[in-house]
GROMACS .gro file of C-alpha atoms in nm:
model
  301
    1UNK     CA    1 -24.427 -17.455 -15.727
    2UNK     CA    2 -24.589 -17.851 -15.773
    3UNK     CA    3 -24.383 -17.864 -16.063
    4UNK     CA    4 -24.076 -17.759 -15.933
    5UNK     CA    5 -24.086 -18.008 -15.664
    6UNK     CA    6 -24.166 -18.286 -15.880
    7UNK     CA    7 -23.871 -18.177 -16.105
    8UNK     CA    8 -23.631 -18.152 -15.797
    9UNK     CA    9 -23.766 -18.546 -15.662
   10UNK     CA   10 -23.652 -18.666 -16.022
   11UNK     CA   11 -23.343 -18.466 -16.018
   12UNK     CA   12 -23.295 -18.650 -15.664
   13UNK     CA   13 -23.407 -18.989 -15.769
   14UNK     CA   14 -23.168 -18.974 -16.063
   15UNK     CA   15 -22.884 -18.886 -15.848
   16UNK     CA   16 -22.963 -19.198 -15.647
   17UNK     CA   17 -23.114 -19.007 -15.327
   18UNK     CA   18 -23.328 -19.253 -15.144
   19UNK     CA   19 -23.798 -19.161 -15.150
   20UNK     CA   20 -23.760 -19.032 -14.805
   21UNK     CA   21 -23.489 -18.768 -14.879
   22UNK     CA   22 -23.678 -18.672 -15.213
   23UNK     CA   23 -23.993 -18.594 -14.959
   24UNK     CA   24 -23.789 -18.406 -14.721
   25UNK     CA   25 -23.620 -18.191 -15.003
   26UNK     CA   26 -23.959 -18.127 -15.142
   27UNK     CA   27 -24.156 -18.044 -14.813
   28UNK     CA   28 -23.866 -17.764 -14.768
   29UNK     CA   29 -23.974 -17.602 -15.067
   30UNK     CA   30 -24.357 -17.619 -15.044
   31UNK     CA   31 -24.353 -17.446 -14.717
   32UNK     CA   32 -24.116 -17.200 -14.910
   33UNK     CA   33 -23.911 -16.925 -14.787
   34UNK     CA   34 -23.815 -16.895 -14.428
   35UNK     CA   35 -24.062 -16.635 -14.259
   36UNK     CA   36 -23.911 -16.253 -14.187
   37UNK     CA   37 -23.795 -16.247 -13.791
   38UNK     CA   38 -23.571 -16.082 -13.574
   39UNK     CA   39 -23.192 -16.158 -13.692
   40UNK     CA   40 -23.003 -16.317 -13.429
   41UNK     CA   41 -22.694 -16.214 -13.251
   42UNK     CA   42 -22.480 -16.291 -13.008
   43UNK     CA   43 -22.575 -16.255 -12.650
   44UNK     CA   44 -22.299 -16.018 -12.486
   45UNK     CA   45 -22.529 -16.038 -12.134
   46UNK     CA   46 -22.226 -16.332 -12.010
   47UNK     CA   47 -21.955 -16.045 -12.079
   48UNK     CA   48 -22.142 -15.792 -11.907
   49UNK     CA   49 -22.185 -15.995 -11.648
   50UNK     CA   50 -21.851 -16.020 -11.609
   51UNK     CA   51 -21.753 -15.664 -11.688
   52UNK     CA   52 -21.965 -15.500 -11.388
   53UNK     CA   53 -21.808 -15.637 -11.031
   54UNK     CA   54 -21.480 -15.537 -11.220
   55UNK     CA   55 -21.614 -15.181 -11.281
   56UNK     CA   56 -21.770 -15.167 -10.937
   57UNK     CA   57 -21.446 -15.309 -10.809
   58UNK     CA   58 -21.244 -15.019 -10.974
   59UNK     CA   59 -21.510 -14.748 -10.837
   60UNK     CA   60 -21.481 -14.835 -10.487
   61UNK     CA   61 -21.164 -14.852 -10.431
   62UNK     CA   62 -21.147 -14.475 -10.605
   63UNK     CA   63 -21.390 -14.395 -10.385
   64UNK     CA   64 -21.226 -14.578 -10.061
   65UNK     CA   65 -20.847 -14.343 -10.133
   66UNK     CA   66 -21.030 -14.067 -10.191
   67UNK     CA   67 -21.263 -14.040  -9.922
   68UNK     CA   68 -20.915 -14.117  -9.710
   69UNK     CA   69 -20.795 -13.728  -9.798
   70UNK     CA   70 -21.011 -13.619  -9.551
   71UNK     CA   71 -20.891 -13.723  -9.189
   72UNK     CA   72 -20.546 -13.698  -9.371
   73UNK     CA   73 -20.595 -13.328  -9.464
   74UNK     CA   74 -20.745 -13.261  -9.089
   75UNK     CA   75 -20.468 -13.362  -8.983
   76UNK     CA   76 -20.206 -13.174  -9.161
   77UNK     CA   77 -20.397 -12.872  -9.065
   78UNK     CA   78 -20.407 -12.917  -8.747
   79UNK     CA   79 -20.037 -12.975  -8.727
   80UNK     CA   80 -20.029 -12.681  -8.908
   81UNK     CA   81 -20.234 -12.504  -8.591
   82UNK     CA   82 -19.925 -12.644  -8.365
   83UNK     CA   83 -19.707 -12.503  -8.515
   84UNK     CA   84 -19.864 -12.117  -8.573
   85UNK     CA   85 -19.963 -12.123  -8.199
   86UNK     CA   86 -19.590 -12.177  -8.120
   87UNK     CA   87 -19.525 -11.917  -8.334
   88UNK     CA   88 -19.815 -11.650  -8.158
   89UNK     CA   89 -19.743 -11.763  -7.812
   90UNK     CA   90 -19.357 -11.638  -7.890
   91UNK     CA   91 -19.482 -11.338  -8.071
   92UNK     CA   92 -19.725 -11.255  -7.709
   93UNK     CA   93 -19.408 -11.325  -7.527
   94UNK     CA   94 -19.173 -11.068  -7.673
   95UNK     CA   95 -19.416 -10.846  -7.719
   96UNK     CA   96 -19.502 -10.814  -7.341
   97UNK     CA   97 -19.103 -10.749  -7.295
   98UNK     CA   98 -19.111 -10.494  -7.505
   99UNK     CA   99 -19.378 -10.352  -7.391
  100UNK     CA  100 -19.258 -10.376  -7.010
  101UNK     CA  101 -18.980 -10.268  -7.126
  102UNK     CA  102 -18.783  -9.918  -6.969
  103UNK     CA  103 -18.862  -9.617  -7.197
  104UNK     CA  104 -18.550  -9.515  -7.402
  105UNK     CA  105 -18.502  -9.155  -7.535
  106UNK     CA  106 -18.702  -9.111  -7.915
  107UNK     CA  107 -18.450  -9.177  -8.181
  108UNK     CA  108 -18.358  -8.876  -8.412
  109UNK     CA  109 -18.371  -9.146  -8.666
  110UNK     CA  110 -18.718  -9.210  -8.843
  111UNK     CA  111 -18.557  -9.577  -8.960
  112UNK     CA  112 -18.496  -9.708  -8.608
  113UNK     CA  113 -18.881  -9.646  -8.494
  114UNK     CA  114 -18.950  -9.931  -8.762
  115UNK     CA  115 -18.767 -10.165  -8.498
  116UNK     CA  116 -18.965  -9.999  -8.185
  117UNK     CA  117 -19.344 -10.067  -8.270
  118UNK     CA  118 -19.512 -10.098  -7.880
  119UNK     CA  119 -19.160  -9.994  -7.696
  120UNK     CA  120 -19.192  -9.712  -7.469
  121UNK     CA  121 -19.016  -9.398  -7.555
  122UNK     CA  122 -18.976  -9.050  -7.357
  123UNK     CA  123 -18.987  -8.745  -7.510
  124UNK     CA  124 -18.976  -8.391  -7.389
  125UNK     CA  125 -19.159  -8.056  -7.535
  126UNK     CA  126 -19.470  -7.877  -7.547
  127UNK     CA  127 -19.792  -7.936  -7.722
  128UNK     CA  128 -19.975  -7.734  -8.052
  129UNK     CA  129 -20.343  -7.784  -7.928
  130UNK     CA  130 -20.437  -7.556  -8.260
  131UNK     CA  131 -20.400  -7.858  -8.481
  132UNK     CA  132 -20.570  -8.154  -8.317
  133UNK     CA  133 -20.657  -8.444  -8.493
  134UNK     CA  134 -20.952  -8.714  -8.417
  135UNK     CA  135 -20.935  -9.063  -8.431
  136UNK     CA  136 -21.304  -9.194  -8.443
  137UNK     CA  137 -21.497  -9.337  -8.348
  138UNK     CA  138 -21.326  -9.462  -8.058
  139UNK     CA  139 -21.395  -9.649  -7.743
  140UNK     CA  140 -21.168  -9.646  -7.416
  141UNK     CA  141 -20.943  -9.869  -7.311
  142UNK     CA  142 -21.036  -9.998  -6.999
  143UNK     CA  143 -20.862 -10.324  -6.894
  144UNK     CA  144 -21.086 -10.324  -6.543
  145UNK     CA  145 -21.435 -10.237  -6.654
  146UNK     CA  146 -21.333 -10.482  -7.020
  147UNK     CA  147 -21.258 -10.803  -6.741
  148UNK     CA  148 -21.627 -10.725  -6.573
  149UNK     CA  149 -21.744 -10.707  -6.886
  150UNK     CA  150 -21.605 -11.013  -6.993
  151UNK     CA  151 -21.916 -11.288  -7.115
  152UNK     CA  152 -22.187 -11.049  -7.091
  153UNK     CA  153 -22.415 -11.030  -7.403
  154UNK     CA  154 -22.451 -10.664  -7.425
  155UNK     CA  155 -22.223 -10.370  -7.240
  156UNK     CA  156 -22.268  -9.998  -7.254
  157UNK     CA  157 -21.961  -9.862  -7.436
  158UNK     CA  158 -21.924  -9.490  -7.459
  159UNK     CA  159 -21.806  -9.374  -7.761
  160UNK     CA  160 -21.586  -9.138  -7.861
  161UNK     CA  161 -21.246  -9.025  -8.022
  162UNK     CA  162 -20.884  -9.022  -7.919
  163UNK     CA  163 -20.708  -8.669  -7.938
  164UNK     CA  164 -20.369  -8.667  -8.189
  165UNK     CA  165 -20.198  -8.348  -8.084
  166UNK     CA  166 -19.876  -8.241  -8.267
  167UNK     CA  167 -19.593  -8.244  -8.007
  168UNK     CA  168 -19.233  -8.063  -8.052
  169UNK     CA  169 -18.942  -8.222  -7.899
  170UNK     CA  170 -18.711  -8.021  -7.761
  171UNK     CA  171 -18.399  -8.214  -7.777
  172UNK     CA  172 -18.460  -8.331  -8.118
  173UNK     CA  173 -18.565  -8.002  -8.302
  174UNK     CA  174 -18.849  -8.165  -8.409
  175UNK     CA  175 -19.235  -8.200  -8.426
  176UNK     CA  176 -19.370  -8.541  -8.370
  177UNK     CA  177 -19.771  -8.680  -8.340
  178UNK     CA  178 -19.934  -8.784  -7.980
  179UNK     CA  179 -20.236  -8.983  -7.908
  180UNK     CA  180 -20.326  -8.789  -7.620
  181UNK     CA  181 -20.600  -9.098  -7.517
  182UNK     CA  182 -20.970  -9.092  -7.564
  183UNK     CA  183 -21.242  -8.842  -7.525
  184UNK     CA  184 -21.604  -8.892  -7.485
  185UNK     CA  185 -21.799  -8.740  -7.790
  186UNK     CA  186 -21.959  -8.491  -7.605
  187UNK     CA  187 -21.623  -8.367  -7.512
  188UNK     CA  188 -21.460  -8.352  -7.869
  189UNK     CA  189 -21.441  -7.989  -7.914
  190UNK     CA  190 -21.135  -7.844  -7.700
  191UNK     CA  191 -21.348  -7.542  -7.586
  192UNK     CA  192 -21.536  -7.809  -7.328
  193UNK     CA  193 -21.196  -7.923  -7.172
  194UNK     CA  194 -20.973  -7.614  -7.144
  195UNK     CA  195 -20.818  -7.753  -6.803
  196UNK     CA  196 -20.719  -8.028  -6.994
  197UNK     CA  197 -20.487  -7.839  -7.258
  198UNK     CA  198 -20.161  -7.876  -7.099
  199UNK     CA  199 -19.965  -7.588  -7.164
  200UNK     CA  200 -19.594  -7.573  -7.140
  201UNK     CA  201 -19.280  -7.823  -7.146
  202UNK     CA  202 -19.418  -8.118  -7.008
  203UNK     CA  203 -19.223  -8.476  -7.011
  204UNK     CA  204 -19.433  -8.776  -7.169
  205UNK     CA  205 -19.378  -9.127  -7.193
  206UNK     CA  206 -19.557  -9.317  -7.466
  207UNK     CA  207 -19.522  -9.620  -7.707
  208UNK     CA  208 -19.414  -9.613  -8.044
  209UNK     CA  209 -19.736  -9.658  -8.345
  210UNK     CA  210 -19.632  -9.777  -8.659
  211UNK     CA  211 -19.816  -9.665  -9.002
  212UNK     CA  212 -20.117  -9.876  -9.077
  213UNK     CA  213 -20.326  -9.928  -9.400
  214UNK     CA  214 -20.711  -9.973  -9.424
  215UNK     CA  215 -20.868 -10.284  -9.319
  216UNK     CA  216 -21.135 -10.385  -9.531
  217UNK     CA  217 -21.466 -10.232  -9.417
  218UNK     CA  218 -21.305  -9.927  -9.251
  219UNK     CA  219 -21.426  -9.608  -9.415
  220UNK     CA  220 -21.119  -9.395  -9.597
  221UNK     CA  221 -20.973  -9.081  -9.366
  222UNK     CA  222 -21.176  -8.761  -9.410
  223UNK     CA  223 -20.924  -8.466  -9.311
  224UNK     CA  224 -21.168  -8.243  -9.470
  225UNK     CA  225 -21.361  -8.300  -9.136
  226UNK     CA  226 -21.089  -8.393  -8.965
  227UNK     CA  227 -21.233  -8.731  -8.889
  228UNK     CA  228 -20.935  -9.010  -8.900
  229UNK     CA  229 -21.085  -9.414  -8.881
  230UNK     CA  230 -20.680  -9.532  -8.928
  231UNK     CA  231 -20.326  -9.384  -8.902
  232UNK     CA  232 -20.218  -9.272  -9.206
  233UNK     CA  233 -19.876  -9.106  -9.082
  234UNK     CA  234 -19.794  -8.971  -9.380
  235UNK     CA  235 -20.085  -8.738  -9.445
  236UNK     CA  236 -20.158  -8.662  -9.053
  237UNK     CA  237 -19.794  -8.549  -9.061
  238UNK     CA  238 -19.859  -8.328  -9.426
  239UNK     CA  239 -20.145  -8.186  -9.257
  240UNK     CA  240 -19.999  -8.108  -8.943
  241UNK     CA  241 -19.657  -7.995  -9.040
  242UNK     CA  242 -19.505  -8.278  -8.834
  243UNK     CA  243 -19.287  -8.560  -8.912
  244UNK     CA  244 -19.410  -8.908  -8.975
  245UNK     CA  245 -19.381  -9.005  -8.564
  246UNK     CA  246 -19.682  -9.131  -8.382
  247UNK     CA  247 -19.636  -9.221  -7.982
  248UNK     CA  248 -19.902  -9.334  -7.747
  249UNK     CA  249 -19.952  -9.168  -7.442
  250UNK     CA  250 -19.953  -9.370  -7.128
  251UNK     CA  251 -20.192  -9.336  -6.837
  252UNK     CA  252 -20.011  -9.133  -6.616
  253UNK     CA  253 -19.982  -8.836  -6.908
  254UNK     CA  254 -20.359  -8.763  -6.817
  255UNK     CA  255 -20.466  -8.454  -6.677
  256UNK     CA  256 -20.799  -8.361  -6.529
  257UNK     CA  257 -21.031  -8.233  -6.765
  258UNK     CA  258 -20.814  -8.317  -7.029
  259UNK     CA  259 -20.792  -8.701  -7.253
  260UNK     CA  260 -20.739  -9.027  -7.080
  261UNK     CA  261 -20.404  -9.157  -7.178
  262UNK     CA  262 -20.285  -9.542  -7.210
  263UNK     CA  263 -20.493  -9.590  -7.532
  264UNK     CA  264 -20.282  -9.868  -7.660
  265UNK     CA  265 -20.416 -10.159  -7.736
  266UNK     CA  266 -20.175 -10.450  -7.740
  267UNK     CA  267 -20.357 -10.805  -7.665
  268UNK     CA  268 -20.309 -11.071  -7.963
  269UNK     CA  269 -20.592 -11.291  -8.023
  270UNK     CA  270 -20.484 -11.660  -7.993
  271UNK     CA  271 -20.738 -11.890  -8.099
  272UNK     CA  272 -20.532 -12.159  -8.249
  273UNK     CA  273 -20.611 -12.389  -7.998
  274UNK     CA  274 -20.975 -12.412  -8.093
  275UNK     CA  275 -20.868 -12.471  -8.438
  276UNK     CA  276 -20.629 -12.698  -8.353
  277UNK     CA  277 -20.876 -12.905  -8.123
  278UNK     CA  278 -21.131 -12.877  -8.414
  279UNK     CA  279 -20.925 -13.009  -8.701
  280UNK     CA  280 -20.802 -13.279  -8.507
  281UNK     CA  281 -21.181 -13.389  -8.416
  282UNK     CA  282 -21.296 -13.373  -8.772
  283UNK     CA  283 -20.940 -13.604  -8.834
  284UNK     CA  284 -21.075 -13.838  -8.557
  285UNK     CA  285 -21.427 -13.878  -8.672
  286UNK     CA  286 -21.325 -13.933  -9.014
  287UNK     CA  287 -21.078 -14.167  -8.982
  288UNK     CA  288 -21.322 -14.397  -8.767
  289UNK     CA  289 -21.646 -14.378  -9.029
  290UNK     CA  290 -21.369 -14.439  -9.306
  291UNK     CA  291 -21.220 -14.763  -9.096
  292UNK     CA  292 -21.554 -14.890  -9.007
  293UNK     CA  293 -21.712 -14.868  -9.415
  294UNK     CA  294 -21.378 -14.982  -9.525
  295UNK     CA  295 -21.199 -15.205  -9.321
  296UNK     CA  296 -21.438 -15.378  -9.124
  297UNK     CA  297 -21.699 -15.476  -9.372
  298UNK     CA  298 -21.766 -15.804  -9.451
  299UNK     CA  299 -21.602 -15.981  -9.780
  300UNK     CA  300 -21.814 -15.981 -10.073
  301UNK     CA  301 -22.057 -15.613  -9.920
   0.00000   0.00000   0.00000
């Protein structure tokens, strides 16, 4: 290595480099190769620096539109709730008309009674009581004792079926289905209310039932033991012999001894008012937390 330098400081001399550049020259080489380190590169901390407030930038304002789909989707659902409670409050309206409405004589014509759910019809003939049916189980309608009852956390309900008799119409030549009203169990077999077996040609007024299919949660129709949880028209009427025609009997068909009539139930729940009060609270409360962490924050938080 001595030698190297000593060549290298004539080489230098020679090419008419001054002593003190020779010395330099040679002290790099002595102390010989630079020592093994970390290699250095370029510091990206300034653009990353200046990458993040635009990234946060671009995440709150995401954040800020999204979080604004909330009071807006309140309130299109409670518009929504305007509007359907229009639409029930008409549907309670003509429904009470129709069912204040003056009985007309039972159409011959199966296709009409599609047009007469809940209108009162009058019919005349006499009953089969050898093929009763039994809707169960079954409590009584009792608009009186149902408005004491009204708030109260518990109520003693009796329960029980309603009677489906088959009923031929004398006019029409035909056999049709009557909800006779409601029986307390202990009264379900006919043997315990012979008074009540109306025998004869009797005039009845009652309101026109529809078909219905099974709600979820209602157990399927046994007619093996005769035990009916929904009207099925089409295989009472098989079973019976009857045709596919299903009246209510009102109150004043009732005999002593025999089922209560005016078994109709015809009240419409209308509840859109709490939903419509509800949606347009959440709207409310959302719209202020989302104006206050939004709007009204200082610049630069």
């Amino acid at each position: 290595m001595a030698a190297a330098a000593r060549v290298l400081g004539q080489v230098l001399r020679a090419a008419g480099a001054g002593p003190a550049s020779a010395r330099a020259v040679r002290r790099s080489v002595l102390a010989g190769p630079p020592r093994a380190g970390p290699a250095w590169r370029p510091s990206r901390c300034g653009s990353s620096a200046a990458e993040a407030p635009a990234t946060k930038g671009e995440d709150d304002s995401f954040l800020q539109w999204f979080l604004l789909l909330i009071p807006v989707t309140a309130f299109g659902l409670g518009t929504w709730q305007v509007q359907r409670r229009k639409w029930k409050l008409k549907l309670i309206e003509e429904l009470e008309s129709r069912v204040m409405a003056e009985p007309v004589p039972l159409p011959a014509d199966p296709m009409e009674l599609k047009n007469l759910e809940y209108r009162p019809v009058k019919v005349r003939g006499h009953f089969d009581h050898s093929k009763e049916l039994y809707m169960m189980p079954r409590t009584m309608v009792d608009p009186a004792r149902e408005a004491q009852a009204a708030g109260r956390l518990s109520s003693s309900v009796q329960s029980g079926a309603y009677v489906i008799t088959p009923f031929h119409c004398t006019d029409l030549g035909i056999s049709i289905l009557v909800n006779r009203g409601f029986v307390p169990r202990k009264k379900l077999n006919p043997d315990t209310r012979q008074k009540g077996q109306v025998e004869g040609e009797v005039d009845l007024v009652g309101m026109v039932r529809l078909t219905e299919t099974r709600k979820p949660f209602v157990p399927e129709n046994n007619p093996e033991r005769n035990h009916w949880h929904y009207r099925d028209l089409e295989a009472m009427a098989k079973l019976t012999g009857t045709d596919p025609i299903f009246i209510d009997a009102d109150f004043k068909s009732t005999v002593p001894g025999g089922p209560i009539g005016g078994q109709t139930r015809v009240t419409l729940r209308n509840e859109h008012m709490q939903y419509i009060i509800t949606w347009y609270g959440l709207c409310a409360a959302t719209s202020y937390l989302w104006f206050k962490k939004f709007l009204r924050r200082a610049p630069g938080t």
